[in-house]
Amino acid sequence: MTRPVILTVDDDPGVSRAVARDLRREYGEHHRIVRAESGPAALEALREIALRGEQVAVILADQRMPRMSGVEFLEQAMDLFPRARRVLLTAYADTDAAITAINVVDLDHYLLKPWDPPEEKLYPVVDGLLAAWREAPDRPAASIRIVGHRWSARSYELRDLVARNQVAYEFRRADEPEGARLLAAAGVGAERLPVVVTEDGTALVQPTDGEVVEAAGLATTASRAVYDLVVVGGGPAGLGASVYGGSEGLRTALIESRATGGQAGTSSRIENYLGFPNGVSGDQLTTRARLQAEKFGTEVITTRTVTGLETRGQSRVVRFDDGTEVTAHAVVLATGVSYRMLDCPGLEEHTGQGVFYGAAATEANSCTDQDVYVVGGANSAGQAAMNFSRHASRVVMLVRGPSLEASMSSYLIEQIRANPRIEVRTCTEVVGADGTGHLEKLTLRDRNSGAEETVEASWLFVFIGAAPRTDWLEGVVARDGRGFVLTGPDLPRRTGETGEKGPPGWEPARDPFHLETSVPGVFAVGDVRAESVKRVASAVGEGAMAVSLVHRWLENG
Ligand SMILES: Cc1cc2nc3c(=O)[nH]c(=O)nc-3n(C[C@H](O)[C@H](O)[C@H](O)COP(=O)(O)OP(=O)(O)OC[C@H]3O[C@@H](n4cnc5c(N)ncnc54)[C@H](O)[C@@H]3O)c2cc1C
């Protein structure tokens, strides 16, 4: 068993050494003390620790560092070790920074320098943080190694899957020495890729999603046959319902077909979510929500798709794609929406090979100093363009409409206009893609003149709206013409002037509750619900509200 790490970062070498010395003296026996002298160096150290599958218990960061402030560093460190306890070291004048940090990085403590004697001012704080961390440590990072071809769509899918499930992994190209060595050790030929090598050295050849996340220690099957509440979909709405369901004592299971976080988990920066004045990465927000749901006892089951829902008396039965099922007293549908695919010659065969739907965060670093094309004119495309502009030499936004104003928030339009690396081409659409093995060229058409132009392009990220995938609910719950699930006031009333009898088959002597579907005890929340506001905050709010309606259903039917 490796010793959990306590990491300290301070740009003043003297202070840095002194902090590390104090920590080592008190905690060195049971912890590994790691010291860095800048934010980037400390992040690099954290990445290595994650790749080795070690754990980080406490991070102490100085606020005033030249290249990256302590708060900026802690914000990124949270992505790697969300449960590590965070301390900001400040001089007296930095108390404002500490208060900001409490909001931005959920700071556990701030320590004023100098803190002599450490026995009085440092150790009691660290003791408390270590005790809190031991109660809720990070899941030991399974260091998974994925060996594949650089431009293989399946190997991209696996990297995206593990990254979005916060599993530490290394990617090794099969044509590089380390990749070849791993394949030789596993006795697998390069024609049977991708291969996933688990922490204990087991080689999974062309594994399923479930096999990979299981190897990383995540649950893929339900531990019980019956739950009070089953939540289908692990985006903000489903996470909201899970946190409230679990915290209010309901035996709750959350079923997610790919990775918790949903669309929000792919957003590089959510700037309009309450309580985060500096914005928060979607991954960070939803990882915390998942931890919170688990803390309250919700069972999170990943890589399982729900394909059926049935009513058996007062029970609601949820069926998985492999035919197995779980029973619930109530169900919350939070399946959101999925990206629409762009339809033009050459795009489909390059999906995952230079063409990506959504932000594909695993790829952002690979675009360094290259041109990136982003299709779409809504907020999701704008956020992605801003994010890619940090790595790419140029980001070209391809927008079908004549301007961004109709589809994008004004704060984002301002950021894009002020960004010299982003070029916006309006009235432009992609009409063709080409390349051997991966994307090399795009054909663009000017929608006004009809003129076509071929450009060299290795990266295309598509954000052209989304639609609900609710076909499996056909004939079970009422939906609108576009497949969104109808709830509460949008369903026929049972009472009232029109003399209707409620939705077909409706039995309770009441109207459907506000978020209830046409099946009593089945609720719909977030983007999948007809007439919902497509926002993180409203999805979370509906998830929370649904749980109070679940209580009413459980109590009175
Ligand atoms: C790139 C991007 C940036 C965005 N930025 C912002 C922003 O800044 N501010 C803002 O307010 N909103 C933003 N949004 C919108 C916001 O993310 C969504 O409104 C929100 O995620 C909706 O949450 P949800 O839980 O309803 O659905 P989703 O986030 O779509 O989650 C649904 C989940 O259900 C799972 N699922 C689907 N079907 C099944 C099934 N049959 N079985 C099991 N699981 C299933 C999916 O895999 C998915 O994880 C952004 C969206 C995108 C794509």
GROMACS .gro file of C-alpha atoms in nm, residues 132-418:
model
  287
  132ALA     CA    1  -1.166   1.427   0.702
  133TRP     CA    2  -0.987   1.290   0.395
  134ARG     CA    3  -0.958   0.942   0.548
  135GLU     CA    4  -1.336   0.937   0.585
  136ALA     CA    5  -1.385   1.014   0.216
  137PRO     CA    6  -1.065   0.948   0.020
  138ASP     CA    7  -1.044   0.950  -0.359
  139ARG     CA    8  -1.123   0.623  -0.520
  140PRO     CA    9  -0.779   0.464  -0.562
  141ALA     CA   10  -0.699   0.557  -0.919
  142ALA     CA   11  -0.671   0.242  -1.120
  143SER     CA   12  -0.387   0.316  -1.356
  144ILE     CA   13  -0.523   0.185  -1.677
  145ARG     CA   14  -0.311   0.185  -1.987
  146ILE     CA   15  -0.480   0.199  -2.325
  147VAL     CA   16  -0.279   0.086  -2.625
  148GLY     CA   17  -0.423   0.181  -2.962
  149HIS     CA   18  -0.373   0.358  -3.292
  150ARG     CA   19  -0.356   0.737  -3.275
  151TRP     CA   20  -0.648   0.781  -3.512
  152SER     CA   21  -0.861   0.484  -3.413
  153ALA     CA   22  -1.221   0.579  -3.339
  154ARG     CA   23  -1.260   0.301  -3.081
  155SER     CA   24  -0.943   0.391  -2.897
  156TYR     CA   25  -1.068   0.753  -2.882
  157GLU     CA   26  -1.403   0.628  -2.745
  158LEU     CA   27  -1.226   0.438  -2.468
  159ARG     CA   28  -1.006   0.734  -2.374
  160ASP     CA   29  -1.311   0.959  -2.365
  161LEU     CA   30  -1.501   0.704  -2.157
  162VAL     CA   31  -1.234   0.666  -1.889
  163ALA     CA   32  -1.152   1.037  -1.881
  164ARG     CA   33  -1.518   1.131  -1.838
  165ASN     CA   34  -1.545   0.876  -1.558
  166GLN     CA   35  -1.243   1.035  -1.386
  167VAL     CA   36  -1.030   0.725  -1.420
  168ALA     CA   37  -0.658   0.796  -1.440
  169TYR     CA   38  -0.518   0.646  -1.758
  170GLU     CA   39  -0.223   0.654  -1.992
  171PHE     CA   40  -0.258   0.629  -2.366
  172ARG     CA   41   0.020   0.453  -2.556
  173ARG     CA   42   0.034   0.446  -2.930
  174ALA     CA   43   0.089   0.098  -3.067
  175ASP     CA   44   0.365   0.226  -3.297
  176GLU     CA   45   0.568   0.372  -3.012
  177PRO     CA   46   0.822   0.166  -2.812
  178GLU     CA   47   0.622   0.165  -2.484
  179GLY     CA   48   0.302   0.066  -2.666
  180ALA     CA   49   0.481  -0.211  -2.854
  181ARG     CA   50   0.637  -0.332  -2.528
  182LEU     CA   51   0.298  -0.353  -2.356
  183LEU     CA   52   0.151  -0.542  -2.651
  184ALA     CA   53   0.444  -0.785  -2.657
  185ALA     CA   54   0.410  -0.839  -2.280
  186ALA     CA   55   0.039  -0.908  -2.325
  187GLY     CA   56   0.105  -1.135  -2.623
  188VAL     CA   57  -0.139  -0.939  -2.840
  189GLY     CA   58  -0.082  -0.846  -3.204
  190ALA     CA   59  -0.131  -0.489  -3.332
  191GLU     CA   60  -0.430  -0.609  -3.536
  192ARG     CA   61  -0.640  -0.664  -3.220
  193LEU     CA   62  -0.643  -0.311  -3.082
  194PRO     CA   63  -0.730  -0.135  -2.864
  195VAL     CA   64  -0.590  -0.324  -2.568
  196VAL     CA   65  -0.643  -0.207  -2.212
  197VAL     CA   66  -0.383  -0.313  -1.956
  198THR     CA   67  -0.521  -0.296  -1.603
  199GLU     CA   68  -0.336  -0.216  -1.284
  200ASP     CA   69  -0.273  -0.583  -1.207
  201GLY     CA   70  -0.135  -0.639  -1.558
  202THR     CA   71  -0.442  -0.808  -1.710
  203ALA     CA   72  -0.474  -0.732  -2.080
  204LEU     CA   73  -0.831  -0.674  -2.204
  205VAL     CA   74  -0.836  -0.715  -2.579
  206GLN     CA   75  -1.091  -0.499  -2.765
  207PRO     CA   76  -1.292  -0.468  -2.444
  208THR     CA   77  -1.647  -0.342  -2.403
  209ASP     CA   78  -1.711  -0.014  -2.219
  210GLY     CA   79  -1.841  -0.212  -1.922
  211GLU     CA   80  -1.528  -0.429  -1.900
  212VAL     CA   81  -1.309  -0.119  -1.894
  213VAL     CA   82  -1.495   0.075  -1.626
  214GLU     CA   83  -1.533  -0.241  -1.419
  215ALA     CA   84  -1.157  -0.292  -1.435
  216ALA     CA   85  -1.126   0.066  -1.306
  217GLY     CA   86  -1.336  -0.020  -1.003
  218LEU     CA   87  -1.669   0.138  -1.099
  219ALA     CA   88  -2.000  -0.043  -1.050
  220THR     CA   89  -2.176  -0.168  -1.362
  221THR     CA   90  -2.443  -0.381  -1.197
  222ALA     CA   91  -2.707  -0.308  -0.936
  223SER     CA   92  -2.640  -0.453  -0.590
  224ARG     CA   93  -3.011  -0.486  -0.502
  225ALA     CA   94  -3.321  -0.600  -0.683
  226VAL     CA   95  -3.547  -0.329  -0.540
  227TYR     CA   96  -3.488   0.044  -0.482
  228ASP     CA   97  -3.710   0.324  -0.358
  229LEU     CA   98  -3.593   0.541  -0.644
  230VAL     CA   99  -3.419   0.465  -0.973
  231VAL     CA  100  -3.284   0.765  -1.160
  232VAL     CA  101  -3.214   0.707  -1.528
  233GLY     CA  102  -2.940   0.936  -1.665
  234GLY     CA  103  -2.647   1.089  -1.479
  235GLY     CA  104  -2.637   1.448  -1.610
  236PRO     CA  105  -2.706   1.746  -1.381
  237ALA     CA  106  -3.076   1.659  -1.352
  238GLY     CA  107  -3.012   1.295  -1.260
  239LEU     CA  108  -2.731   1.393  -1.023
  240GLY     CA  109  -2.961   1.649  -0.862
  241ALA     CA  110  -3.227   1.385  -0.806
  242SER     CA  111  -2.966   1.139  -0.675
  243VAL     CA  112  -2.818   1.381  -0.423
  244TYR     CA  113  -3.160   1.471  -0.285
  245GLY     CA  114  -3.292   1.112  -0.305
  246GLY     CA  115  -2.988   0.974  -0.121
  247SER     CA  116  -2.976   1.256   0.134
  248GLU     CA  117  -3.344   1.213   0.215
  249GLY     CA  118  -3.304   0.848   0.296
  250LEU     CA  119  -3.441   0.691  -0.022
  251ARG     CA  120  -3.258   0.380  -0.140
  252THR     CA  121  -3.149   0.533  -0.467
  253ALA     CA  122  -2.974   0.397  -0.777
  254LEU     CA  123  -2.847   0.617  -1.059
  255ILE     CA  124  -2.811   0.443  -1.395
  256GLU     CA  125  -2.587   0.610  -1.652
  257SER     CA  126  -2.518   0.473  -1.997
  258ARG     CA  127  -2.176   0.632  -2.042
  259ALA     CA  128  -2.032   0.870  -1.784
  260THR     CA  129  -2.192   1.085  -1.517
  261GLY     CA  130  -2.197   1.455  -1.602
  262GLY     CA  131  -2.399   1.430  -1.922
  263GLN     CA  132  -2.368   1.727  -2.154
  264ALA     CA  133  -2.258   1.951  -1.870
  265GLY     CA  134  -1.964   1.719  -1.802
  266THR     CA  135  -1.828   1.806  -2.147
  267SER     CA  136  -1.850   2.182  -2.096
  268SER     CA  137  -1.512   2.349  -2.052
  269ARG     CA  138  -1.653   2.637  -1.851
  270ILE     CA  139  -1.997   2.700  -1.714
  271GLU     CA  140  -2.016   3.066  -1.625
  272ASN     CA  141  -2.380   3.106  -1.532
  273TYR     CA  142  -2.422   2.844  -1.259
  274LEU     CA  143  -2.513   2.993  -0.926
  275GLY     CA  144  -2.233   3.028  -0.676
  276PHE     CA  145  -1.936   3.017  -0.913
  277PRO     CA  146  -1.860   3.380  -1.002
  278ASN     CA  147  -1.545   3.278  -1.190
  279GLY     CA  148  -1.712   2.990  -1.372
  280VAL     CA  149  -1.654   2.622  -1.316
  281SER     CA  150  -1.561   2.342  -1.553
  282GLY     CA  151  -1.853   2.109  -1.615
  283ASP     CA  152  -1.635   1.814  -1.529
  284GLN     CA  153  -1.543   1.963  -1.194
  285LEU     CA  154  -1.902   2.052  -1.107
  286THR     CA  155  -2.047   1.715  -1.198
  287THR     CA  156  -1.762   1.513  -1.044
  288ARG     CA  157  -1.836   1.685  -0.717
  289ALA     CA  158  -2.207   1.615  -0.759
  290ARG     CA  159  -2.133   1.248  -0.818
  291LEU     CA  160  -1.917   1.232  -0.504
  292GLN     CA  161  -2.194   1.406  -0.313
  293ALA     CA  162  -2.455   1.157  -0.439
  294GLU     CA  163  -2.229   0.865  -0.342
  295LYS     CA  164  -2.165   1.022  -0.003
  296PHE     CA  165  -2.539   1.015   0.059
  297GLY     CA  166  -2.553   0.647  -0.031
  298THR     CA  167  -2.675   0.663  -0.391
  299GLU     CA  168  -2.549   0.366  -0.589
  300VAL     CA  169  -2.401   0.489  -0.918
  301ILE     CA  170  -2.411   0.230  -1.195
  302THR     CA  171  -2.215   0.325  -1.506
  303THR     CA  172  -2.217   0.203  -1.868
  304ARG     CA  173  -2.564   0.056  -1.843
  305THR     CA  174  -2.833   0.175  -2.081
  306VAL     CA  175  -3.196   0.154  -1.982
  307THR     CA  176  -3.407   0.025  -2.268
  308GLY     CA  177  -3.741  -0.052  -2.105
  309LEU     CA  178  -3.984   0.070  -1.840
  310GLU     CA  179  -4.284  -0.126  -1.721
  311THR     CA  180  -4.558  -0.086  -1.462
  312ARG     CA  181  -4.628  -0.389  -1.242
  313GLY     CA  182  -4.890  -0.290  -0.988
  314GLN     CA  183  -4.735  -0.019  -0.773
  315SER     CA  184  -4.384  -0.116  -0.886
  316ARG     CA  185  -4.195   0.042  -1.173
  317VAL     CA  186  -3.956  -0.197  -1.348
  318VAL     CA  187  -3.652  -0.065  -1.528
  319ARG     CA  188  -3.495  -0.296  -1.786
  320PHE     CA  189  -3.133  -0.283  -1.910
  321ASP     CA  190  -3.000  -0.350  -2.257
  322ASP     CA  191  -2.890  -0.703  -2.156
  323GLY     CA  192  -3.244  -0.794  -2.045
  324THR     CA  193  -3.178  -0.775  -1.669
  325GLU     CA  194  -3.397  -0.547  -1.461
  326VAL     CA  195  -3.437  -0.365  -1.131
  327THR     CA  196  -3.757  -0.269  -0.955
  328ALA     CA  197  -3.831   0.071  -0.806
  329HIS     CA  198  -4.113   0.236  -0.619
  330ALA     CA  199  -4.051   0.550  -0.824
  331VAL     CA  200  -3.847   0.640  -1.134
  332VAL     CA  201  -3.697   0.971  -1.243
  333LEU     CA  202  -3.619   0.997  -1.615
  334ALA     CA  203  -3.324   1.233  -1.663
  335THR     CA  204  -3.192   1.114  -1.997
  336GLY     CA  205  -3.129   1.459  -2.143
  337VAL     CA  206  -3.051   1.501  -2.509
  338SER     CA  207  -2.775   1.377  -2.742
  339TYR     CA  208  -2.583   1.558  -3.011
  340ARG     CA  209  -2.729   1.575  -3.359
  341MET     CA  210  -2.497   1.432  -3.619
  342LEU     CA  211  -2.379   1.646  -3.909
  343ASP     CA  212  -2.474   1.482  -4.233
  344CYS     CA  213  -2.239   1.529  -4.528
  345PRO     CA  214  -2.018   1.301  -4.737
  346GLY     CA  215  -1.700   1.183  -4.563
  347LEU     CA  216  -1.789   1.289  -4.209
  348GLU     CA  217  -1.924   0.965  -4.070
  349GLU     CA  218  -1.615   0.761  -4.154
  350HIS     CA  219  -1.393   1.018  -3.985
  351THR     CA  220  -1.588   1.031  -3.658
  352GLY     CA  221  -1.330   0.981  -3.384
  353GLN     CA  222  -1.055   1.029  -3.645
  354GLY     CA  223  -1.045   1.406  -3.642
  355VAL     CA  224  -1.423   1.461  -3.638
  356PHE     CA  225  -1.573   1.482  -3.290
  357TYR     CA  226  -1.916   1.555  -3.149
  358GLY     CA  227  -1.899   1.772  -2.841
  359ALA     CA  228  -1.593   1.915  -2.678
  360ALA     CA  229  -1.387   1.591  -2.674
  361ALA     CA  230  -1.176   1.723  -2.386
  362THR     CA  231  -0.925   1.439  -2.422
  363GLU     CA  232  -0.825   1.584  -2.760
  364ALA     CA  233  -0.772   1.949  -2.663
  365ASN     CA  234  -0.398   1.906  -2.594
  366SER     CA  235  -0.344   1.720  -2.920
  367CYS     CA  236  -0.461   2.027  -3.114
  368THR     CA  237  -0.167   2.234  -2.989
  369ASP     CA  238  -0.047   2.479  -3.255
  370GLN     CA  239  -0.286   2.346  -3.517
  371ASP     CA  240  -0.601   2.482  -3.681
  372VAL     CA  241  -0.928   2.372  -3.525
  373TYR     CA  242  -1.271   2.402  -3.689
  374VAL     CA  243  -1.581   2.429  -3.470
  375VAL     CA  244  -1.928   2.394  -3.622
  376GLY     CA  245  -2.217   2.568  -3.448
  377GLY     CA  246  -2.327   2.907  -3.325
  378ALA     CA  247  -2.473   2.837  -2.981
  379ASN     CA  248  -2.313   2.863  -2.636
  380SER     CA  249  -2.170   2.512  -2.644
  381ALA     CA  250  -1.978   2.591  -2.966
  382GLY     CA  251  -1.865   2.925  -2.825
  383GLN     CA  252  -1.732   2.772  -2.504
  384ALA     CA  253  -1.548   2.506  -2.702
  385ALA     CA  254  -1.393   2.769  -2.930
  386MET     CA  255  -1.271   2.962  -2.626
  387ASN     CA  256  -1.127   2.645  -2.477
  388PHE     CA  257  -0.952   2.529  -2.794
  389SER     CA  258  -0.806   2.877  -2.848
  390ARG     CA  259  -0.578   2.809  -2.550
  391HIS     CA  260  -0.406   2.530  -2.741
  392ALA     CA  261  -0.472   2.574  -3.113
  393SER     CA  262  -0.294   2.827  -3.333
  394ARG     CA  263  -0.632   2.929  -3.481
  395VAL     CA  264  -0.994   2.836  -3.418
  396VAL     CA  265  -1.239   2.884  -3.702
  397MET     CA  266  -1.607   2.887  -3.605
  398LEU     CA  267  -1.835   2.781  -3.887
  399VAL     CA  268  -2.182   2.927  -3.835
  400ARG     CA  269  -2.474   2.866  -4.072
  401GLY     CA  270  -2.666   3.178  -3.966
  402PRO     CA  271  -2.574   3.540  -4.046
  403SER     CA  272  -2.455   3.620  -3.691
  404LEU     CA  273  -2.397   3.478  -3.345
  405GLU     CA  274  -2.639   3.716  -3.176
  406ALA     CA  275  -2.949   3.503  -3.227
  407SER     CA  276  -2.803   3.191  -3.069
  408MET     CA  277  -2.525   3.281  -2.823
  409SER     CA  278  -2.508   3.465  -2.490
  410SER     CA  279  -2.368   3.814  -2.520
  411TYR     CA  280  -2.089   3.756  -2.262
  412LEU     CA  281  -1.954   3.475  -2.479
  413ILE     CA  282  -1.982   3.677  -2.801
  414GLU     CA  283  -1.774   3.948  -2.635
  415GLN     CA  284  -1.509   3.698  -2.527
  416ILE     CA  285  -1.493   3.552  -2.878
  417ARG     CA  286  -1.465   3.894  -3.045
  418ALA     CA  287  -1.182   3.989  -2.811
   0.00000   0.00000   0.00000
